[in-house]
C-alpha positions as a Markdown table, in Angstrom:
| # | Residue | x | y | z |
|---|---|---|---|---|
| 1 | Met | -222.3 | -233.1 | 102.5 |
| 2 | Asn | -221.4 | -229.5 | 103.1 |
| 3 | Thr | -217.9 | -229.2 | 104.5 |
| 4 | Ser | -216.9 | -225.7 | 103.4 |
| 5 | Asp | -214.2 | -224.3 | 105.7 |
| 6 | Thr | -213.9 | -220.7 | 106.9 |
| 7 | Met | -210.8 | -219.1 | 108.3 |
| 8 | Ala | -210.4 | -216.0 | 110.3 |
| 9 | Met | -207.3 | -215.0 | 108.3 |
| 10 | Arg | -205.5 | -216.1 | 105.2 |
| 11 | Pro | -203.3 | -219.1 | 106.3 |
| 12 | Leu | -199.7 | -218.1 | 106.5 |
| 13 | Leu | -198.7 | -221.8 | 106.6 |
| 14 | Phe | -200.5 | -224.9 | 105.4 |
| 15 | Pro | -202.7 | -223.1 | 102.9 |
| 16 | Asp | -204.4 | -226.3 | 101.9 |
| 17 | Asp | -204.8 | -227.9 | 105.4 |
| 18 | Thr | -207.1 | -225.7 | 107.6 |
| 19 | Gln | -206.6 | -228.0 | 110.6 |
| 20 | Phe | -202.8 | -227.9 | 110.5 |
| 21 | Trp | -203.0 | -224.1 | 110.1 |
| 22 | Tyr | -205.4 | -223.7 | 113.0 |
| 23 | Glu | -203.2 | -225.7 | 115.3 |
| 24 | Thr | -200.2 | -223.7 | 114.2 |
| 25 | Leu | -202.0 | -220.4 | 114.9 |
| 26 | Arg | -203.0 | -221.8 | 118.3 |
| 27 | Ala | -199.3 | -222.4 | 119.2 |
| 28 | Leu | -198.4 | -218.9 | 117.8 |
| 29 | Gly | -201.1 | -217.4 | 120.0 |
| 30 | His | -199.5 | -218.8 | 123.1 |
| 31 | Thr | -196.5 | -216.4 | 122.6 |
| 32 | Ala | -198.7 | -213.8 | 124.3 |
| 33 | Tyr | -198.3 | -215.3 | 127.7 |
| 34 | Gly | -194.9 | -217.0 | 127.3 |
| 35 | Gly | -196.1 | -220.4 | 126.0 |
| 36 | Ala | -194.2 | -220.2 | 122.6 |
| 37 | Asp | -191.7 | -218.2 | 120.6 |
| 38 | Ile | -192.6 | -217.2 | 117.1 |
| 39 | Gly | -189.4 | -218.4 | 115.4 |
| 40 | Glu | -189.7 | -221.8 | 117.1 |
| 41 | Val | -193.2 | -222.3 | 115.9 |
| 42 | Val | -192.6 | -221.1 | 112.4 |
| 43 | Thr | -189.5 | -223.1 | 111.8 |
| 44 | Thr | -191.1 | -226.2 | 113.2 |
| 45 | Ala | -194.2 | -225.8 | 111.0 |
| 46 | Ala | -191.9 | -225.3 | 108.0 |
| 47 | Arg | -190.5 | -228.8 | 108.5 |
| 48 | Ile | -193.9 | -230.4 | 108.6 |
| 49 | Ser | -195.6 | -232.1 | 105.6 |
| 50 | Ala | -199.2 | -230.9 | 105.4 |
| 51 | Gly | -201.7 | -233.6 | 106.3 |
| 52 | Asp | -199.0 | -236.0 | 107.6 |
| 53 | Tyr | -199.7 | -236.8 | 111.3 |
| 54 | Asp | -196.3 | -238.6 | 111.7 |
| 55 | Ser | -194.5 | -235.5 | 110.3 |
| 56 | Trp | -196.5 | -233.3 | 112.7 |
| 57 | Tyr | -195.6 | -235.4 | 115.7 |
| 58 | Glu | -191.9 | -235.9 | 114.8 |
| 59 | Gln | -191.2 | -232.2 | 114.2 |
| 60 | Trp | -193.0 | -230.9 | 117.2 |
| 61 | Ala | -191.4 | -233.5 | 119.4 |
| 62 | Ala | -188.0 | -232.6 | 118.0 |
| 63 | Thr | -188.5 | -228.9 | 118.9 |
| 64 | Ala | -189.9 | -229.9 | 122.3 |
| 65 | Gln | -186.9 | -232.1 | 123.1 |
| 66 | Arg | -184.5 | -229.3 | 122.1 |
| 67 | Val | -186.2 | -226.6 | 124.0 |
| 68 | Glu | -186.7 | -228.7 | 127.1 |
| 69 | Ala | -183.1 | -229.9 | 127.1 |
| 70 | Glu | -181.8 | -226.3 | 126.9 |
| 71 | Ala | -184.2 | -225.2 | 129.7 |
| 72 | Arg | -183.1 | -228.0 | 132.0 |
| 73 | Gly | -179.5 | -227.1 | 131.4 |
| 74 | Gln | -180.3 | -223.5 | 132.3 |
| 75 | Leu | -181.9 | -224.7 | 135.5 |
| 76 | Ala | -178.9 | -226.8 | 136.4 |
| 77 | Ala | -176.7 | -223.7 | 135.9 |
| 78 | Gly | -178.9 | -221.7 | 138.2 |
| 79 | His | -180.7 | -219.6 | 135.6 |
| 80 | Gln | -184.2 | -220.1 | 137.0 |
| 81 | Val | -186.0 | -217.5 | 134.9 |
| 82 | Ser | -184.6 | -218.8 | 131.6 |
| 83 | Gly | -185.3 | -222.4 | 132.6 |
| 84 | Arg | -188.8 | -221.7 | 133.7 |
| 85 | Asp | -189.5 | -219.8 | 130.4 |
| 86 | Gly | -188.1 | -222.6 | 128.3 |
| 87 | Leu | -190.1 | -225.3 | 130.1 |
| 88 | Leu | -193.3 | -223.3 | 129.5 |
| 89 | Arg | -192.5 | -223.3 | 125.8 |
| 90 | Ala | -191.5 | -227.0 | 125.7 |
| 91 | Ala | -194.8 | -227.8 | 127.4 |
| 92 | Thr | -196.7 | -226.2 | 124.5 |
| 93 | Tyr | -194.6 | -228.0 | 121.9 |
| 94 | Trp | -195.1 | -231.4 | 123.6 |
| 95 | Arg | -198.8 | -230.7 | 123.7 |
| 96 | Ser | -198.7 | -229.9 | 120.0 |
| 97 | Ala | -196.8 | -233.1 | 119.3 |
| 98 | Glu | -199.4 | -235.1 | 121.1 |
| 99 | Phe | -202.4 | -233.4 | 119.4 |
| 100 | Phe | -203.0 | -235.6 | 116.4 |
| 101 | Thr | -202.1 | -238.9 | 118.1 |
| 102 | Arg | -205.6 | -239.4 | 119.6 |
| 103 | Asp | -207.9 | -241.9 | 117.8 |
| 104 | Arg | -210.0 | -245.0 | 118.4 |
| 105 | Asp | -206.6 | -246.8 | 118.4 |
| 106 | Pro | -204.3 | -244.0 | 119.6 |
| 107 | Asp | -200.7 | -243.6 | 118.6 |
| 108 | Pro | -198.8 | -244.7 | 121.8 |
| 109 | Arg | -196.4 | -241.8 | 121.4 |
| 110 | Gly | -199.2 | -239.5 | 122.4 |
| 111 | Arg | -199.3 | -240.6 | 126.0 |
| 112 | Ala | -195.6 | -240.0 | 126.5 |
| 113 | Ala | -195.8 | -236.6 | 124.8 |
| 114 | Tyr | -198.7 | -235.6 | 127.0 |
| 115 | Gln | -196.8 | -236.7 | 130.1 |
| 116 | Ala | -193.7 | -234.8 | 128.9 |
| 117 | Ser | -195.9 | -231.7 | 128.5 |
| 118 | Val | -197.3 | -232.0 | 132.0 |
| 119 | Gly | -193.9 | -232.6 | 133.4 |
| 120 | Cys | -192.5 | -229.5 | 131.8 |
| 121 | Phe | -195.4 | -227.3 | 132.9 |
| 122 | Ala | -195.4 | -228.6 | 136.5 |
| 123 | Asp | -191.6 | -227.9 | 136.8 |
| 124 | Ala | -192.1 | -224.4 | 135.4 |
| 125 | Ala | -195.1 | -223.8 | 137.7 |
| 126 | Ala | -192.9 | -224.6 | 140.7 |
| 127 | Leu | -190.8 | -221.6 | 139.8 |
| 128 | Met | -193.7 | -219.2 | 139.4 |
| 129 | Ser | -194.6 | -216.3 | 141.8 |
| 130 | Pro | -197.3 | -215.9 | 142.9 |
| 131 | Ala | -197.6 | -219.7 | 143.3 |
| 132 | Val | -199.1 | -222.1 | 140.8 |
| 133 | Thr | -199.5 | -225.5 | 142.4 |
| 134 | Pro | -200.6 | -228.8 | 140.9 |
| 135 | Val | -203.7 | -230.2 | 142.6 |
| 136 | Thr | -205.9 | -233.3 | 142.6 |
| 137 | Ile | -209.6 | -233.0 | 143.2 |
| 138 | Pro | -211.5 | -236.1 | 144.4 |
| 139 | Phe | -214.1 | -237.2 | 141.8 |
| 140 | Glu | -216.2 | -240.4 | 141.9 |
| 141 | Gly | -213.5 | -242.6 | 143.4 |
| 142 | Thr | -210.8 | -241.2 | 141.1 |
| 143 | Ala | -209.4 | -237.7 | 140.8 |
| 144 | Leu | -209.3 | -234.7 | 138.5 |
| 145 | Asn | -206.0 | -233.0 | 137.8 |
| 146 | Gly | -205.5 | -229.2 | 137.8 |
| 147 | Tyr | -203.6 | -226.2 | 139.1 |
| 148 | Leu | -204.4 | -223.6 | 141.8 |
| 149 | Tyr | -203.1 | -220.1 | 141.1 |
| 150 | Ala | -202.7 | -218.1 | 144.3 |
| 151 | Pro | -203.9 | -214.5 | 144.2 |
| 152 | Pro | -201.2 | -211.9 | 144.5 |
| 153 | Gly | -202.9 | -210.1 | 147.3 |
| 154 | Gly | -203.7 | -213.2 | 149.4 |
| 155 | Gly | -207.1 | -214.7 | 150.0 |
| 156 | Pro | -209.9 | -215.1 | 150.0 |
| 157 | Gln | -210.5 | -213.6 | 146.5 |
| 158 | Ala | -213.0 | -213.8 | 143.7 |
| 159 | Thr | -212.1 | -217.0 | 141.9 |
| 160 | Cys | -212.0 | -218.2 | 138.3 |
| 161 | Ile | -212.6 | -222.0 | 137.7 |
| 162 | Met | -211.5 | -222.8 | 134.2 |
| 163 | His | -212.0 | -226.0 | 132.2 |
| 164 | Gly | -211.4 | -226.8 | 128.5 |
| 165 | Gly | -213.4 | -228.7 | 125.9 |
| 166 | Phe | -212.9 | -231.2 | 123.2 |
| 167 | Asp | -209.1 | -231.2 | 123.2 |
| 168 | Ser | -207.6 | -228.5 | 125.4 |
| 169 | Thr | -205.7 | -229.2 | 128.7 |
| 170 | Ala | -205.5 | -227.6 | 132.1 |
| 171 | Glu | -201.9 | -226.7 | 131.3 |
| 172 | Glu | -202.9 | -224.8 | 128.2 |
| 173 | Trp | -205.3 | -222.6 | 130.2 |
| 174 | His | -202.2 | -220.9 | 131.6 |
| 175 | His | -201.8 | -219.1 | 128.3 |
| 176 | Ile | -205.5 | -218.5 | 127.6 |
| 177 | Gly | -206.7 | -216.9 | 130.8 |
| 178 | Ala | -205.3 | -218.4 | 134.0 |
| 179 | Leu | -202.2 | -216.3 | 134.2 |
| 180 | Ala | -204.0 | -213.2 | 133.0 |
| 181 | Ala | -206.7 | -213.7 | 135.8 |
| 182 | Gln | -204.0 | -214.2 | 138.4 |
| 183 | Gln | -202.3 | -211.0 | 137.3 |
| 184 | Arg | -205.6 | -209.2 | 137.9 |
| 185 | Gly | -205.8 | -210.5 | 141.5 |
| 186 | Tyr | -208.1 | -213.5 | 141.1 |
| 187 | Thr | -207.6 | -216.9 | 142.6 |
| 188 | Val | -207.7 | -219.4 | 139.7 |
| 189 | Leu | -208.4 | -223.1 | 139.5 |
| 190 | Thr | -207.9 | -224.9 | 136.2 |
| 191 | Phe | -208.8 | -228.6 | 135.8 |
| 192 | Asp | -209.4 | -231.4 | 133.3 |
| 193 | Gly | -212.7 | -233.2 | 133.4 |
| 194 | Pro | -213.8 | -236.6 | 132.0 |
| 195 | Gly | -213.0 | -237.0 | 128.3 |
| 196 | Gln | -210.1 | -234.5 | 128.6 |
| 197 | Ala | -206.5 | -235.4 | 128.6 |
| 198 | Gly | -205.6 | -236.1 | 132.2 |
| 199 | Pro | -208.6 | -238.2 | 133.3 |
| 200 | His | -208.7 | -240.0 | 130.0 |
| 201 | Tyr | -205.0 | -241.0 | 130.0 |
| 202 | Arg | -205.0 | -241.8 | 133.7 |
| 203 | Asp | -208.4 | -243.5 | 134.3 |
| 204 | Gly | -210.0 | -243.9 | 130.8 |
| 205 | Leu | -212.8 | -241.4 | 131.7 |
| 206 | Val | -214.8 | -240.2 | 128.7 |
| 207 | Phe | -217.1 | -237.3 | 128.2 |
| 208 | Arg | -220.5 | -237.1 | 129.9 |
| 209 | Pro | -223.3 | -234.7 | 129.2 |
| 210 | Asp | -224.3 | -234.1 | 132.9 |
| 211 | Trp | -221.4 | -231.7 | 133.4 |
| 212 | Glu | -222.8 | -230.4 | 136.6 |
| 213 | Thr | -221.7 | -233.7 | 138.2 |
| 214 | Val | -218.2 | -232.8 | 137.2 |
| 215 | Val | -218.2 | -229.1 | 138.2 |
| 216 | Ser | -220.0 | -229.4 | 141.6 |
| 217 | Pro | -217.2 | -231.6 | 143.2 |
| 218 | Val | -214.7 | -229.1 | 141.9 |
| 219 | Ile | -216.6 | -226.2 | 143.5 |
| 220 | Asp | -216.8 | -228.3 | 146.7 |
| 221 | Trp | -213.0 | -228.6 | 146.7 |
| 222 | Ala | -212.5 | -224.9 | 145.8 |
| 223 | Ala | -214.9 | -223.5 | 148.3 |
| 224 | Ala | -213.0 | -225.1 | 151.2 |
| 225 | Arg | -209.7 | -223.4 | 150.2 |
| 226 | Pro | -208.6 | -220.2 | 152.1 |
| 227 | Glu | -207.7 | -218.5 | 148.8 |
| 228 | Val | -211.3 | -218.7 | 147.5 |
| 229 | Asp | -214.2 | -216.5 | 148.2 |
| 230 | Pro | -217.1 | -219.0 | 147.8 |
| 231 | Gly | -219.6 | -216.2 | 147.1 |
| 232 | Arg | -217.7 | -215.0 | 144.1 |
| 233 | Ile | -216.9 | -218.0 | 141.9 |
| 234 | Ala | -216.9 | -217.7 | 138.1 |
| 235 | Leu | -216.9 | -220.7 | 135.8 |
| 236 | Phe | -215.1 | -220.5 | 132.4 |
| 237 | Gly | -215.6 | -223.0 | 129.6 |
| 238 | Leu | -213.4 | -223.1 | 126.5 |
| 239 | Ser | -214.4 | -224.4 | 123.0 |
| 240 | Met | -216.7 | -227.4 | 123.6 |
| 241 | Gly | -216.6 | -226.2 | 127.2 |
| 242 | Gly | -218.6 | -223.3 | 126.0 |
| 243 | Gly | -221.5 | -225.7 | 126.0 |
| 244 | Leu | -220.5 | -227.8 | 129.0 |
| 245 | Ala | -220.0 | -224.9 | 131.4 |
| 246 | Pro | -223.6 | -223.5 | 130.8 |
| 247 | Arg | -225.0 | -227.0 | 131.5 |
| 248 | Ala | -223.2 | -227.0 | 134.8 |
| 249 | Ala | -224.3 | -223.4 | 135.6 |
| 250 | Ala | -227.9 | -224.4 | 135.0 |
| 251 | Phe | -227.8 | -226.8 | 138.0 |
| 252 | Glu | -225.1 | -225.3 | 140.2 |
| 253 | Pro | -226.3 | -222.2 | 142.1 |
| 254 | Arg | -222.8 | -221.4 | 143.6 |
| 255 | Ile | -221.6 | -220.1 | 140.2 |
| 256 | Ala | -221.8 | -216.3 | 140.3 |
| 257 | Ala | -220.7 | -215.6 | 136.8 |
| 258 | Leu | -220.3 | -217.7 | 133.6 |
| 259 | Val | -217.8 | -217.2 | 130.7 |
| 260 | Cys | -218.2 | -219.2 | 127.5 |
| 261 | Ile | -215.4 | -219.0 | 125.0 |
| 262 | Asp | -217.3 | -219.4 | 122.8 |
| 263 | Gly | -221.0 | -219.8 | 123.6 |
| 264 | Ile | -222.7 | -223.1 | 122.5 |
| 265 | Tyr | -226.3 | -224.1 | 122.7 |
| 266 | Asp | -226.3 | -227.5 | 121.0 |
| 267 | Ile | -223.0 | -229.2 | 120.5 |
| 268 | Gly | -224.4 | -232.2 | 118.6 |
| 269 | Gln | -226.4 | -230.0 | 116.2 |
| 270 | Ala | -223.4 | -227.9 | 115.5 |
| 271 | Tyr | -221.4 | -231.0 | 114.5 |
| 272 | Thr | -224.2 | -232.6 | 112.4 |
| 273 | Glu | -225.4 | -229.4 | 110.7 |
| 274 | Arg | -221.9 | -228.7 | 109.5 |
| 275 | Leu | -221.9 | -232.1 | 107.8 |
| 276 | Gly | -225.2 | -231.4 | 106.2 |
| 277 | Leu | -226.9 | -234.5 | 107.7 |
| 278 | Gly | -230.4 | -233.1 | 107.6 |
| 279 | Ala | -233.6 | -233.7 | 109.4 |
| 280 | Asp | -233.3 | -237.5 | 109.8 |
| 281 | Thr | -230.0 | -237.2 | 111.6 |
| 282 | Glu | -230.8 | -238.7 | 115.0 |
| 283 | Arg | -232.5 | -241.8 | 113.6 |
| 284 | Arg | -229.7 | -242.5 | 111.1 |
| 285 | Leu | -226.9 | -241.9 | 113.7 |
| 286 | Thr | -228.5 | -244.2 | 116.3 |
| 287 | Ala | -229.6 | -247.0 | 113.9 |
| 288 | Glu | -228.1 | -250.4 | 114.4 |
| 289 | Ala | -226.6 | -250.1 | 111.0 |
| 290 | Asp | -226.5 | -247.5 | 108.2 |
| 291 | Pro | -223.8 | -248.6 | 105.7 |
| 292 | Glu | -224.6 | -245.7 | 103.4 |
| 293 | Leu | -224.0 | -243.1 | 106.1 |
| 294 | Asp | -220.9 | -244.9 | 107.4 |
| 295 | Ala | -219.5 | -244.7 | 103.9 |
| 296 | Ala | -220.3 | -241.1 | 103.5 |
| 297 | Leu | -218.7 | -240.2 | 106.8 |
| 298 | Ala | -215.6 | -242.2 | 105.8 |
| 299 | Gln | -215.4 | -240.3 | 102.6 |
| 300 | Val | -215.7 | -236.8 | 104.2 |
| 301 | Met | -213.1 | -237.9 | 106.8 |
| 302 | His | -210.8 | -238.7 | 103.9 |
| 303 | Thr | -211.2 | -235.4 | 102.1 |
| 304 | Asn | -211.6 | -232.9 | 104.9 |
| 305 | Ser | -208.7 | -232.3 | 107.3 |
| 306 | Gln | -210.9 | -230.8 | 110.1 |
| 307 | Val | -213.4 | -233.6 | 109.9 |
| 308 | Arg | -210.7 | -236.3 | 109.9 |
| 309 | Trp | -209.2 | -234.8 | 113.1 |
| 310 | Ala | -212.6 | -234.3 | 114.7 |
| 311 | Phe | -213.8 | -237.9 | 114.1 |
| 312 | Arg | -210.5 | -239.3 | 115.5 |
| 313 | Gln | -210.6 | -237.0 | 118.5 |
| 314 | Gly | -214.3 | -237.7 | 119.0 |
| 315 | Met | -213.8 | -241.5 | 119.0 |
| 316 | Trp | -211.0 | -241.1 | 121.6 |
| 317 | Ser | -212.6 | -238.7 | 124.0 |
| 318 | Phe | -216.1 | -240.2 | 123.8 |
| 319 | Gly | -214.9 | -243.7 | 124.0 |
| 320 | Val | -216.7 | -245.1 | 120.9 |
| 321 | Gly | -215.6 | -247.1 | 117.9 |
| 322 | Thr | -216.9 | -245.3 | 114.8 |
| 323 | Pro | -217.5 | -241.7 | 113.6 |
| 324 | Arg | -221.2 | -242.4 | 113.5 |
| 325 | Ala | -221.2 | -243.5 | 117.2 |
| 326 | Tyr | -219.3 | -240.4 | 118.1 |
| 327 | Leu | -221.8 | -238.1 | 116.3 |
| 328 | Ala | -224.7 | -240.1 | 117.9 |
| 329 | Ala | -223.2 | -239.6 | 121.4 |
| 330 | Ser | -222.7 | -235.8 | 120.8 |
| 331 | Leu | -226.5 | -235.4 | 120.4 |
| 332 | Ala | -227.0 | -235.5 | 124.2 |
| 333 | Tyr | -224.8 | -232.4 | 124.7 |
| 334 | Asn | -227.3 | -229.6 | 124.5 |
| 335 | Leu | -229.1 | -227.0 | 126.6 |
| 336 | Arg | -232.6 | -227.8 | 125.1 |
| 337 | Gly | -235.7 | -228.5 | 127.2 |
| 338 | Gly | -235.4 | -225.3 | 129.3 |
| 339 | Ile | -231.9 | -226.0 | 130.6 |
| 340 | Ala | -230.4 | -222.8 | 129.3 |
| 341 | Glu | -233.3 | -220.9 | 130.8 |
| 342 | Lys | -232.3 | -222.3 | 134.3 |
| 343 | Ile | -229.1 | -220.3 | 134.3 |
| 344 | Thr | -229.5 | -217.4 | 136.8 |
| 345 | Cys | -226.0 | -215.9 | 136.9 |
| 346 | Pro | -224.6 | -213.2 | 134.5 |
| 347 | Val | -223.1 | -214.7 | 131.3 |
| 348 | Phe | -220.3 | -213.6 | 128.9 |
| 349 | Ala | -220.5 | -215.5 | 125.6 |
| 350 | Gly | -217.8 | -215.0 | 123.1 |
| 351 | Arg | -218.4 | -215.1 | 119.3 |
| 352 | Gly | -215.7 | -215.5 | 116.7 |
| 353 | Glu | -216.7 | -214.0 | 113.3 |
| 354 | Ser | -215.2 | -217.0 | 111.4 |
| 355 | Asp | -215.5 | -219.7 | 114.0 |
| 356 | Glu | -214.5 | -222.9 | 112.3 |
| 357 | Phe | -216.7 | -225.2 | 114.4 |
| 358 | Phe | -219.6 | -223.4 | 116.2 |
| 359 | Leu | -220.6 | -220.5 | 114.0 |
| 360 | Gly | -224.1 | -219.3 | 115.0 |
| 361 | Gln | -224.1 | -221.2 | 118.3 |
| 362 | Pro | -223.4 | -218.1 | 120.5 |
| 363 | Glu | -226.4 | -216.3 | 119.1 |
| 364 | Glu | -228.6 | -219.3 | 119.6 |
| 365 | Leu | -227.5 | -219.6 | 123.2 |
| 366 | Met | -228.3 | -215.9 | 123.7 |
| 367 | Gln | -231.8 | -216.4 | 122.5 |
| 368 | His | -232.5 | -218.9 | 125.3 |
| 369 | Leu | -230.8 | -217.1 | 128.2 |
| 370 | Thr | -233.1 | -215.4 | 130.7 |
| 371 | Ala | -230.3 | -214.1 | 132.9 |
| 372 | Ser | -228.2 | -211.0 | 132.2 |
| 373 | Ala | -226.0 | -211.9 | 129.2 |
| 374 | Thr | -223.3 | -210.2 | 127.1 |
| 375 | Leu | -222.5 | -211.3 | 123.5 |
| 376 | Ala | -218.9 | -210.3 | 122.8 |
| 377 | Ser | -218.1 | -210.3 | 119.1 |
| 378 | Phe | -214.5 | -210.9 | 118.1 |
| 379 | Thr | -213.8 | -210.0 | 114.4 |
| 380 | Asp | -211.5 | -211.0 | 111.6 |
| 381 | Ala | -210.3 | -207.4 | 111.3 |
| 382 | Glu | -209.1 | -207.6 | 114.9 |
| 383 | Gly | -207.2 | -210.9 | 114.1 |
| 384 | Ala | -209.6 | -212.5 | 116.6 |
| 385 | Gly | -212.3 | -214.1 | 114.5 |
| 386 | Ala | -211.1 | -217.7 | 114.8 |
| 387 | His | -212.5 | -220.4 | 117.0 |
| 388 | Cys | -211.7 | -219.4 | 120.7 |
| 389 | Gln | -209.9 | -216.3 | 119.4 |
| 390 | Val | -206.7 | -218.3 | 118.9 |
| 391 | Gly | -203.9 | -215.9 | 118.0 |
| 392 | Ala | -205.6 | -213.0 | 120.0 |
| 393 | Gln | -205.1 | -214.1 | 123.6 |
| 394 | Arg | -204.3 | -210.7 | 125.0 |
| 395 | Leu | -207.5 | -209.2 | 123.4 |
| 396 | Leu | -209.6 | -212.1 | 124.6 |
| 397 | Cys | -208.3 | -211.9 | 128.2 |
| 398 | Ala | -208.8 | -208.2 | 128.4 |
| 399 | Arg | -212.4 | -208.3 | 127.3 |
| 400 | Met | -213.5 | -211.3 | 129.3 |
| 401 | Leu | -211.7 | -210.4 | 132.5 |
| 402 | Asp | -212.7 | -206.7 | 132.3 |
| 403 | Trp | -216.3 | -208.0 | 132.1 |
| 404 | Leu | -215.7 | -210.2 | 135.1 |
| 405 | Asp | -214.2 | -207.3 | 137.1 |
| 406 | Glu | -217.3 | -205.3 | 136.4 |
| 407 | Thr | -219.6 | -208.2 | 137.2 |
| 408 | Leu | -218.1 | -209.6 | 140.4 |
| 409 | Gly | -216.2 | -206.6 | 141.5 |
| 410 | Ala | -212.5 | -206.5 | 140.9 |
| 411 | Pro | -210.4 | -208.4 | 143.4 |
| 412 | Ala | -208.8 | -206.5 | 146.2 |
């Protein structure tokens, strides 16, 4: 199997563990919008043993506990700005602690860390101006969690609806684009869908390929809000969401613009091609038994840090029991059969030069789009070539939101 790794820059930490480095760079990137501090991230990472999930959890949890405790002390003493800022950082560190706990049989510490992250973020949000308010969106007898960012100029305004992908959270969107969009005058709604942290922990909801059935109820809810201009709604999808959001846009005519960070045409193909599974992939993955393939997947999981994490995360978020079952389920997540061609709104598709997971997918998506589309390349030389441009949030937000200003008309 071909499991060669690419990186957008030379790892400054964890040189032999690309997944630990990527997640460290991800946390470092959140410094751009107040979600981390460089020294806190670097000193935490320095205490972690590469490849050791227990060490990762313990050290991030220790930093999260310390930062949260100081922040809550600041609030108690009346220092609201300091307390808010500390809680935002603690939310990131608790999310980082939770990150590698997900698996077929998850580490129970993960749920508590996730809840601590949400608690810190929600308490920080209550101190923000313009307002950032936790919301629940009705969905098939349950609810989806998220946050509504009020526009600085009052409503209704052009609106950004933002969801993540394989592993990101509604809270994390604050540092990736939600705050930046609010600062530019947009109303923003972030949410977690099935398979993502909130709905999975709360109701056991797992990923589903018909993502329009997730996004349409969110738009129903948003369109009824006084802050939202229902004629100017943009949908943003992050990471795996760069393939889910286009699927929704193909069947939801109320989406006036689509932003994919980064663009994906075929999620399952991206996963299986990277593993070098070949032309007989679907038959082997969906067979009742394939001991040879199961053994090969177990071996690559043992030797490759990114694959190890992806299989564990995939079994958790897809609700399946084996790596092969996860890969089989992923095959349904694509825009083939004319789905991409149904998208009618303008599209912004990001492309990371050294994307660790979906290299080549943005170009394939572009080939099938019939609507107006912009392929935005982010390069290694800019420090932005990694998957989802982690470590380059300011640059990412500038380019995608400038495009949105020009596409929808800047908010009043």
